[in-house]
CSV table of C-alpha atoms in Angstrom, one decimal:
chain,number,residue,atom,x,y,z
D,13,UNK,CA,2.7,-30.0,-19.0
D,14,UNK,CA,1.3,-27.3,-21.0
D,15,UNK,CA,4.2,-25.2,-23.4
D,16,UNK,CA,4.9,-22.2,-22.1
D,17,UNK,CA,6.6,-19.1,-23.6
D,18,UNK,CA,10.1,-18.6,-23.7
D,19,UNK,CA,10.4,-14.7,-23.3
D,20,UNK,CA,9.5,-12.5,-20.5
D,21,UNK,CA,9.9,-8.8,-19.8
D,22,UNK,CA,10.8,-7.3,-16.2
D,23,UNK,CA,12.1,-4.3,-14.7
D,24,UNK,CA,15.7,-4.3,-13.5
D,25,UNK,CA,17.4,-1.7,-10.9
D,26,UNK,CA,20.3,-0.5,-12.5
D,27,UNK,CA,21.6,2.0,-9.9
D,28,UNK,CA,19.9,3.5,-6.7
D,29,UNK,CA,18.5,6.6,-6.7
D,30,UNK,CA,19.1,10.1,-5.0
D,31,UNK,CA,16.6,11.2,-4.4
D,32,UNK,CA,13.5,11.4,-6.6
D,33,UNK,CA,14.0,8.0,-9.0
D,34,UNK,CA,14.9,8.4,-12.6
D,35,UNK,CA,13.9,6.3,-15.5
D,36,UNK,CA,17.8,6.2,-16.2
D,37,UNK,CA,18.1,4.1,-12.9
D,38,UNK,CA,15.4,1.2,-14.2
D,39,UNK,CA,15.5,-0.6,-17.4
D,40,UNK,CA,12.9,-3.0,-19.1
D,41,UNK,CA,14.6,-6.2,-20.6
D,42,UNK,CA,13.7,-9.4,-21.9
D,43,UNK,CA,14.5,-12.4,-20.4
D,44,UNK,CA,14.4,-16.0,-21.3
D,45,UNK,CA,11.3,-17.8,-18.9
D,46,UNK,CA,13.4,-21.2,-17.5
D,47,UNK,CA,12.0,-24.5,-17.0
D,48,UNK,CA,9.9,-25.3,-13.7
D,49,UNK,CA,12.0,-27.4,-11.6
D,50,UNK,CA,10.5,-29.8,-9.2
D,51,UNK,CA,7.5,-28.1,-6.6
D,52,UNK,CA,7.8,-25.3,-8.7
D,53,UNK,CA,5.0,-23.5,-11.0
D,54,UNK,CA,4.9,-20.7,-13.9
D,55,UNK,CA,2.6,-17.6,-13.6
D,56,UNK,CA,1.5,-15.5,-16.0
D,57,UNK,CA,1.2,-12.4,-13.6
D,58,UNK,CA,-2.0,-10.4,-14.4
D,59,UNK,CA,-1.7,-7.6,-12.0
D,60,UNK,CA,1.2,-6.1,-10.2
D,61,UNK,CA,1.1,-3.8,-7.6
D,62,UNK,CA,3.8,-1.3,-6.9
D,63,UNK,CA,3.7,0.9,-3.2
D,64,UNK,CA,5.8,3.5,-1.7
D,65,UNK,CA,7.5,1.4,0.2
D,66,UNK,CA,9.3,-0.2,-2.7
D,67,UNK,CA,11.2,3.4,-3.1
D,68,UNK,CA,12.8,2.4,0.4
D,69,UNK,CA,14.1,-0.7,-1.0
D,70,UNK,CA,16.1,1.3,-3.9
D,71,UNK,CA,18.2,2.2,-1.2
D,72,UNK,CA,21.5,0.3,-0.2
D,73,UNK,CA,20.0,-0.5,3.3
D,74,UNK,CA,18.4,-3.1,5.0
D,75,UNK,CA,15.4,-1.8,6.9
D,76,UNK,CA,13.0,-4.3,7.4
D,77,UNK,CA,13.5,-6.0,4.0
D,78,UNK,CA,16.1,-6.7,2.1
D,79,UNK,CA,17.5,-4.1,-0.7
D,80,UNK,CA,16.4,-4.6,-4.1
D,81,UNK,CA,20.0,-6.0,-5.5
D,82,UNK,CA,21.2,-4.3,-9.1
D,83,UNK,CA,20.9,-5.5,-11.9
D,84,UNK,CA,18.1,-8.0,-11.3
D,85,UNK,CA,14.8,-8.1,-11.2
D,86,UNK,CA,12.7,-6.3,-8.7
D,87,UNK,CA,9.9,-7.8,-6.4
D,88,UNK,CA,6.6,-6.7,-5.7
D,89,UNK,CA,2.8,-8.0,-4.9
D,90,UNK,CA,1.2,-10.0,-7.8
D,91,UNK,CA,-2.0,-12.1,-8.4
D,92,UNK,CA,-1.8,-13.9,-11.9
D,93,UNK,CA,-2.5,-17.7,-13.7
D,94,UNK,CA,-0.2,-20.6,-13.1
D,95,UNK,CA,0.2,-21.9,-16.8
D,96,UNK,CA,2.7,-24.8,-15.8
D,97,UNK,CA,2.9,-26.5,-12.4
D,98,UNK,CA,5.0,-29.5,-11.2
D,99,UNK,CA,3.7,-29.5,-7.7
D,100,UNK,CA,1.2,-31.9,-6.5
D,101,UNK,CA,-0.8,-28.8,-4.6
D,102,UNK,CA,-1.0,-25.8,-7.5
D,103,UNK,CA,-3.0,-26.8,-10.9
D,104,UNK,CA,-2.8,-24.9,-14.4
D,105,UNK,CA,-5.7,-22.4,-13.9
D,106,UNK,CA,-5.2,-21.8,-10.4
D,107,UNK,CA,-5.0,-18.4,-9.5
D,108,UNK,CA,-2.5,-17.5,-7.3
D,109,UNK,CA,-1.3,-14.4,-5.3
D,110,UNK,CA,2.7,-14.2,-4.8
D,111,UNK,CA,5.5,-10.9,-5.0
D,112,UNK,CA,7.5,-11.5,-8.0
D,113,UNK,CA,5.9,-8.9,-9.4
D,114,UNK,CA,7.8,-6.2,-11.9
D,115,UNK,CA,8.1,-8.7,-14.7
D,116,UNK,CA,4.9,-10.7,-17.0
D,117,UNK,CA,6.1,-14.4,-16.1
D,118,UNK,CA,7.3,-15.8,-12.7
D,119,UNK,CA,8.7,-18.9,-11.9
D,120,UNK,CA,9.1,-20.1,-8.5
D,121,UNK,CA,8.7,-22.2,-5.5
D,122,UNK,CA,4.7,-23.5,-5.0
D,123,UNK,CA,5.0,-23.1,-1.7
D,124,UNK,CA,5.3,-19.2,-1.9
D,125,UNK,CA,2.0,-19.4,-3.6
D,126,UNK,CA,-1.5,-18.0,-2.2
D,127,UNK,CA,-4.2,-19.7,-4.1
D,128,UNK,CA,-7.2,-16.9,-4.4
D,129,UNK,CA,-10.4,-17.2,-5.7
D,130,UNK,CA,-11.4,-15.1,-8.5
D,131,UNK,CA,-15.5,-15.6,-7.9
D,132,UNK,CA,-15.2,-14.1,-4.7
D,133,UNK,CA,-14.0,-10.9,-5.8
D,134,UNK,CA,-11.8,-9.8,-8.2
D,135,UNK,CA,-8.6,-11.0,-8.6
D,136,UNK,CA,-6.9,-6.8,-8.2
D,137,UNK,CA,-8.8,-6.7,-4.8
D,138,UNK,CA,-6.1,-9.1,-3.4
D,139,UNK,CA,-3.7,-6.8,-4.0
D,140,UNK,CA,-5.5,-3.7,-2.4
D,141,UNK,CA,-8.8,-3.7,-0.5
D,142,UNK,CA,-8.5,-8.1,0.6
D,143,UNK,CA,-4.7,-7.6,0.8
D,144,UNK,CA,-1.7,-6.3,2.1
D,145,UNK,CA,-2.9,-2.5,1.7
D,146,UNK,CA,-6.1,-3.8,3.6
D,147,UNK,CA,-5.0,-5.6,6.0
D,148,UNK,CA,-2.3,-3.1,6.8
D,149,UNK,CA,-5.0,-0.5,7.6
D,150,UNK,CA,-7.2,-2.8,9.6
D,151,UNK,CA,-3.8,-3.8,11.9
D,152,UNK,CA,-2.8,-0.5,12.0
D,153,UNK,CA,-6.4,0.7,13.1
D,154,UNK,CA,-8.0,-1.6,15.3
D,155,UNK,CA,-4.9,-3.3,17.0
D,156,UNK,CA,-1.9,-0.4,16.9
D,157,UNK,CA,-3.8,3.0,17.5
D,158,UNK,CA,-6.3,1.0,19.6
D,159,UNK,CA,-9.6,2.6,18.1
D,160,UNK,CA,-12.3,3.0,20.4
D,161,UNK,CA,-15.7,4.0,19.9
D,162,UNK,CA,-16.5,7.4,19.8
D,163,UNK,CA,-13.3,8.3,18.7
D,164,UNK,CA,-12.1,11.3,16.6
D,165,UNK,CA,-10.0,10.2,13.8
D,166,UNK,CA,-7.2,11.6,11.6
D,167,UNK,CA,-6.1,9.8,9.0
D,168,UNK,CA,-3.1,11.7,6.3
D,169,UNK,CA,-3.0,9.9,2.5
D,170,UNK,CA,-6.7,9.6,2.7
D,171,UNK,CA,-7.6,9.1,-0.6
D,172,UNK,CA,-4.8,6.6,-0.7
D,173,UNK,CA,-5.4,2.5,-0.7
D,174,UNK,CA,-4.5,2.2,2.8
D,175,UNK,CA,-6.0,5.7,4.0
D,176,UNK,CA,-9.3,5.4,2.2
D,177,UNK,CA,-9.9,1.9,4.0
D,178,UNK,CA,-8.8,3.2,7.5
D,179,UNK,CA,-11.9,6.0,7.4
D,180,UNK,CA,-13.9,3.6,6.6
D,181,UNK,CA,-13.1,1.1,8.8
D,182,UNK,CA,-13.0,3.6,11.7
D,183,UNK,CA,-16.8,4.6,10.8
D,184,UNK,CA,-17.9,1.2,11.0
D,185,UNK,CA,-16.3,0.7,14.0
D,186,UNK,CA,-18.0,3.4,15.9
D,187,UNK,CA,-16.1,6.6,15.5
D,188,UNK,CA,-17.3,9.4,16.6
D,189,UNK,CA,-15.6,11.7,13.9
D,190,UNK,CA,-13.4,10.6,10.7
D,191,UNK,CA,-11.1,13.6,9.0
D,192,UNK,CA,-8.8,13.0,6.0
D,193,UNK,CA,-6.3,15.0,4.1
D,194,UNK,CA,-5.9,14.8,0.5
D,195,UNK,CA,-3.6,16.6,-2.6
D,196,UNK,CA,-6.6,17.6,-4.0
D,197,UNK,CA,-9.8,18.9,-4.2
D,198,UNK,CA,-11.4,16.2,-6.1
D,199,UNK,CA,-10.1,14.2,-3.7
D,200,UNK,CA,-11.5,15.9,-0.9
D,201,UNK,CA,-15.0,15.5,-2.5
D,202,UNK,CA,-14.4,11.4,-3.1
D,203,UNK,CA,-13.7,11.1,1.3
D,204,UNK,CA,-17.1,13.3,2.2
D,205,UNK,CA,-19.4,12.2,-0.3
D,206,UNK,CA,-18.3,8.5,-1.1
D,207,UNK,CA,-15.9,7.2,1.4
D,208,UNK,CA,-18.5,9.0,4.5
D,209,UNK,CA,-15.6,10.9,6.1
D,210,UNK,CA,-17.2,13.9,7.9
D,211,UNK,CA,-14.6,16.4,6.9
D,212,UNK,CA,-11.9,16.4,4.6
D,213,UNK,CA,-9.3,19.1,3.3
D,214,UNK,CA,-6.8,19.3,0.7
D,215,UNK,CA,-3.6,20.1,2.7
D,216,UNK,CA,-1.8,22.4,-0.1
D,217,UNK,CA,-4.8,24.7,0.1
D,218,UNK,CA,-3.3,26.0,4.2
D,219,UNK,CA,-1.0,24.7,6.6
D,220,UNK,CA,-2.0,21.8,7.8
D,221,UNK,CA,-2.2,22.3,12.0
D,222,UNK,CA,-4.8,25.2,11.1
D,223,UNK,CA,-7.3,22.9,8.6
D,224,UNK,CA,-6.8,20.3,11.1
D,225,UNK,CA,-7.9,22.4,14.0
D,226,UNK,CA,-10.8,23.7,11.7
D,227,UNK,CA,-11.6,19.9,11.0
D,228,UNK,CA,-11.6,19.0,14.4
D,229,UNK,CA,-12.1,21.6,17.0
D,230,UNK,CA,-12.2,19.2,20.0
D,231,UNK,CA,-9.0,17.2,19.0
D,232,UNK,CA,-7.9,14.3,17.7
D,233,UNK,CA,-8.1,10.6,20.1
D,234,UNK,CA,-6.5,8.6,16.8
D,235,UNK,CA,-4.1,9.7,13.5
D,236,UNK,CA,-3.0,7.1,11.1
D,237,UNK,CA,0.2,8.4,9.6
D,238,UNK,CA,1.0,8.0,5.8
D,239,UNK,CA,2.6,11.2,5.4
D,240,UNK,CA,4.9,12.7,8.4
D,241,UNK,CA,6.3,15.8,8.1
D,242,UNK,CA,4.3,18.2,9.0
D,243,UNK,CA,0.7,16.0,9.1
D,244,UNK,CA,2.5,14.1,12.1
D,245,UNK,CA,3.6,17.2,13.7
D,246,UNK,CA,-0.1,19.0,13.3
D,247,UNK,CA,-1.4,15.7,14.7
D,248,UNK,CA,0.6,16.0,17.6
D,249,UNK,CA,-0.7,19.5,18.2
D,250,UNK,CA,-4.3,18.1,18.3
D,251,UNK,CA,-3.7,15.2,20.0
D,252,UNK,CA,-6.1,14.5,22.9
D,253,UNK,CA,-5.3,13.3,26.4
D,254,UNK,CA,-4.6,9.1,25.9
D,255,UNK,CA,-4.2,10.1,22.1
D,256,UNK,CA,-2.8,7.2,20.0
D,257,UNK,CA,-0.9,7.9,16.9
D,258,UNK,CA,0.0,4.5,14.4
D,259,UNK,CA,3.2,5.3,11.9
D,260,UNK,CA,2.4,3.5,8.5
D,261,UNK,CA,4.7,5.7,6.4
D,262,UNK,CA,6.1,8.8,5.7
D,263,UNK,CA,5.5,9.6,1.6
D,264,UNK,CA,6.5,12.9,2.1
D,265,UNK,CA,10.3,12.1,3.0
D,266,UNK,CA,11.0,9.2,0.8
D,267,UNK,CA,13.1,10.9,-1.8
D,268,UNK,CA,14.9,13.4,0.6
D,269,UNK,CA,18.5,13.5,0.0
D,270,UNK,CA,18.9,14.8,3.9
D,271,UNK,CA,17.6,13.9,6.9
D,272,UNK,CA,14.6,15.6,7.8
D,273,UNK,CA,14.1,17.4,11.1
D,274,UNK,CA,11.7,15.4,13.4
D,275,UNK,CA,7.8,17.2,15.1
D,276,UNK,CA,9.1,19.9,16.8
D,277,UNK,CA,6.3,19.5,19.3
D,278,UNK,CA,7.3,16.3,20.9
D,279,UNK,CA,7.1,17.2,24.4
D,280,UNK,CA,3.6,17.8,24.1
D,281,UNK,CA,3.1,14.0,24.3
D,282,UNK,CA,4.0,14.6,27.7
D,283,UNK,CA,1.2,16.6,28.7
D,284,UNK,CA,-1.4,14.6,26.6
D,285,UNK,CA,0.4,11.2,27.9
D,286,UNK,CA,0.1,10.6,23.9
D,287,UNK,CA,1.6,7.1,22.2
D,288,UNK,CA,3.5,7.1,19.1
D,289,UNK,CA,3.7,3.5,17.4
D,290,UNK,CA,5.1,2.4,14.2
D,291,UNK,CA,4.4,-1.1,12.7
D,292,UNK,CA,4.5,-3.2,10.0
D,293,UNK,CA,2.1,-5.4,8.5
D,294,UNK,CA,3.9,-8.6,8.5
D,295,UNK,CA,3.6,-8.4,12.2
D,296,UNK,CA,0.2,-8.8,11.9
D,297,UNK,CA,-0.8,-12.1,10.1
D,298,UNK,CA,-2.2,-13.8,12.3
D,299,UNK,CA,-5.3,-10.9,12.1
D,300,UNK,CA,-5.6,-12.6,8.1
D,301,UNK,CA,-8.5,-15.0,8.8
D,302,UNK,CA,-10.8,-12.1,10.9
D,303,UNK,CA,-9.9,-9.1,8.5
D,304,UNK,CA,-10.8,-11.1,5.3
D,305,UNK,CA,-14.0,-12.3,6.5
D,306,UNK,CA,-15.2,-9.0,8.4
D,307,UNK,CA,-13.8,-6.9,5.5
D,308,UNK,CA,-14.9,-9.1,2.7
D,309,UNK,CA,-18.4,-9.1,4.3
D,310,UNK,CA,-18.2,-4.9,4.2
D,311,UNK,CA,-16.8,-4.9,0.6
D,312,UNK,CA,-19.9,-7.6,-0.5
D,313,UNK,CA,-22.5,-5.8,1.2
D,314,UNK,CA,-21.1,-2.6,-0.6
D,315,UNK,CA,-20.6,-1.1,3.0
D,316,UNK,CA,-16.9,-0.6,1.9
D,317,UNK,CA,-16.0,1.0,-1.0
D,318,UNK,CA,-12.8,0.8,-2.9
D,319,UNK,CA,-11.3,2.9,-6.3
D,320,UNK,CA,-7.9,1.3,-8.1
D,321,UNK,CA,-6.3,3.5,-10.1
D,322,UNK,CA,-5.0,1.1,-13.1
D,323,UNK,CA,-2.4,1.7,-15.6
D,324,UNK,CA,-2.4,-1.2,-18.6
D,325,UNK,CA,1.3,-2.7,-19.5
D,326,UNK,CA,4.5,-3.8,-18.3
D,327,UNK,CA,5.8,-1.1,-19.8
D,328,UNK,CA,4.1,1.4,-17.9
D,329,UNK,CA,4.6,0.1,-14.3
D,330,UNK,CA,8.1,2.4,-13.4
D,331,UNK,CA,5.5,5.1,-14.4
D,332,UNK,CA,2.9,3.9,-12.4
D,333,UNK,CA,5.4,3.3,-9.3
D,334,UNK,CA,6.4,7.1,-9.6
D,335,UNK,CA,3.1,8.2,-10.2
D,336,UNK,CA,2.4,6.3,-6.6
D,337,UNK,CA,5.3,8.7,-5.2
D,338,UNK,CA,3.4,11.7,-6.7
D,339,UNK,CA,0.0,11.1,-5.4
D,340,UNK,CA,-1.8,10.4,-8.9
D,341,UNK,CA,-3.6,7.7,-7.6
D,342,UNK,CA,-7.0,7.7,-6.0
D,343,UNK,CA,-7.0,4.3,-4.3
D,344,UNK,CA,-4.4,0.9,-4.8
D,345,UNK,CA,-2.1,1.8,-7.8
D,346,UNK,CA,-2.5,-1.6,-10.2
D,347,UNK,CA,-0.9,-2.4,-12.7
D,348,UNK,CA,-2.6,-4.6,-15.3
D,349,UNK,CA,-1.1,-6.9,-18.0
D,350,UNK,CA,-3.0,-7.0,-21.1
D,351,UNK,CA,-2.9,-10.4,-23.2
């Protein structure tokens, strides 16, 4: 078994946040790397992702996962090399894609191991535009808000990794019309001119039920929801008759310290017959095998386009994590380890 090294570094929780995070509630430690017990392997993690939904997990409630506990380690996407393996079915080289992430070495359990394939595309895109962020927008797309052709389309954290892919998907699906909102103008330009959205506006620029009306003057059949607030209750306002609206997230209530007031234009779903549907990926698995070979074929062909926002170092991933929270990213935050 090849030597492996004995230190590691990974970000601890060491008290929950209210609300925005603080770097006084993380810490970066070192940590000794232990020996691989049977069926297990060691990774040397190369990229780690970190989402807004890990802010959710800072709290002391169990939602749909568990809370991160204090005081050890937090979890997360990763893709990275196993450099010691004493299972039968994982060899040293193998590339794997797994979700303890936050920290340069994991050891753990083979059978929690995705073996991925670096020559078919590069080993970040199976934490964005091949992974969970992808296949959350495809699920959330095609199966929850039901996307028919001819369609007009909203989608809220456009410029996002799951937003960006939703527009696209939704174009070369058959929608009739694709809008995004973005936090900026630069952003704005990126969904027009190289994600092919046919109208885009940066939502701090004007309230967001006028843009969206100047956007889309006939109303909106679909809106994917990253955002809430006051995207969902604009949406709502547009909706069209049989309108379907998919709940993703809700970035812009995370770090509230009080319960936000809900659309106040809810009864207008009555009149539209509209559908309001939140989901979560994991619900949605067994769509794996179809979205990675019709989306793979799109990213190939150069039909989908993809941006990744990478920040280099361990050091810099709480950074990166808030800078998810702020909207600094155009695309799938990663976070890469240099050697």
């Amino acid at each position: 078994m090849t030597a492996t090294p004995t230190t590691s570094r990974e970000w601890l929780l060491l008290s929950r946040p209210h609300g925005w995070p603080q770097p006084s509630d993380f810490a970066l430690r070192e940590t000794e790397i232990p020996e691989p017990g049977p069926g297990q392997v060691v990774v040397r993690n190369l990229h780690l992702s970190v989402d807004p939904y890990m802010r959710g997990r800072m709290n002391a409630v169990k939602t749909y996962v568990d809370p991160y506990e204090l005081d050890r380690p937090m979890l997360g996407g990763a893709v990275g090399e196993v450099i010691a393996s004493r299972d039968e079915g994982v060899e040293v080289g193998d590339h794997v894609l797994h979700f303890l992430g936050w920290r340069e070495y994991a050891v753990f359990d083979a059978s929690h191991a995705v073996k991925v394939d670096p020559g078919l595309a590069p080993l970040s895109t199976y934490l964005g535009v091949l992974g969970m962020t992808g296949l959350t927008a495809y699920a959330g797309l095609l199966r929850v808000a039901a996307l028919q052709e001819g369609d007009t389309v909203f989608v809220s954290g456009a410029a996002g990794a799951v937003g960006s892919q939703v527009g696209q998907i939704a174009r070369l699906k058959g929608a009739g019309r694709v809008i995004g909102s973005a936090g900026s103008d630069e952003k704005v330009r990126l969904l027009t001119e190289e994600y092919g959205f046919d109208a885009a506006f940066n939502y701090k620029n004007g309230p967001v039920h006028e843009q969206l009306k100047a956007a889309a003057p006939d109303g909106v059949d679909v809106y994917f929801d990253n955002v809430g607030g006051d995207h969902l209750e604009a949406a709502i306002g547009s909706l069209n008759r049989d309108g379907r609206i998919a709940i993703c997230g809700a970035i812009s209530v995370y770090n509230d310290t009080e319960a936000s007031p809900g659309p106040r234009n809810l009864a207008r779903l009555i009149q539209t017959r509209g559908r309001i549907q939140g989901f979560l990926v994991g619900d949605h698995y067994d769509l794996q095998p179809e979205f990675v070979q019709e989306v793979g074929g799109w990213v190939r062909s150069g039909e989908l386009k993809y941006r990744e926002t990478v920040v280099h170092g361990i050091e810099n991933t709480l950074e990166a994590f808030l800078g998810v929270l702020r909207g600094d990213n155009t695309g799938k935050m990663i976070v890469t380890l240099d050697s």
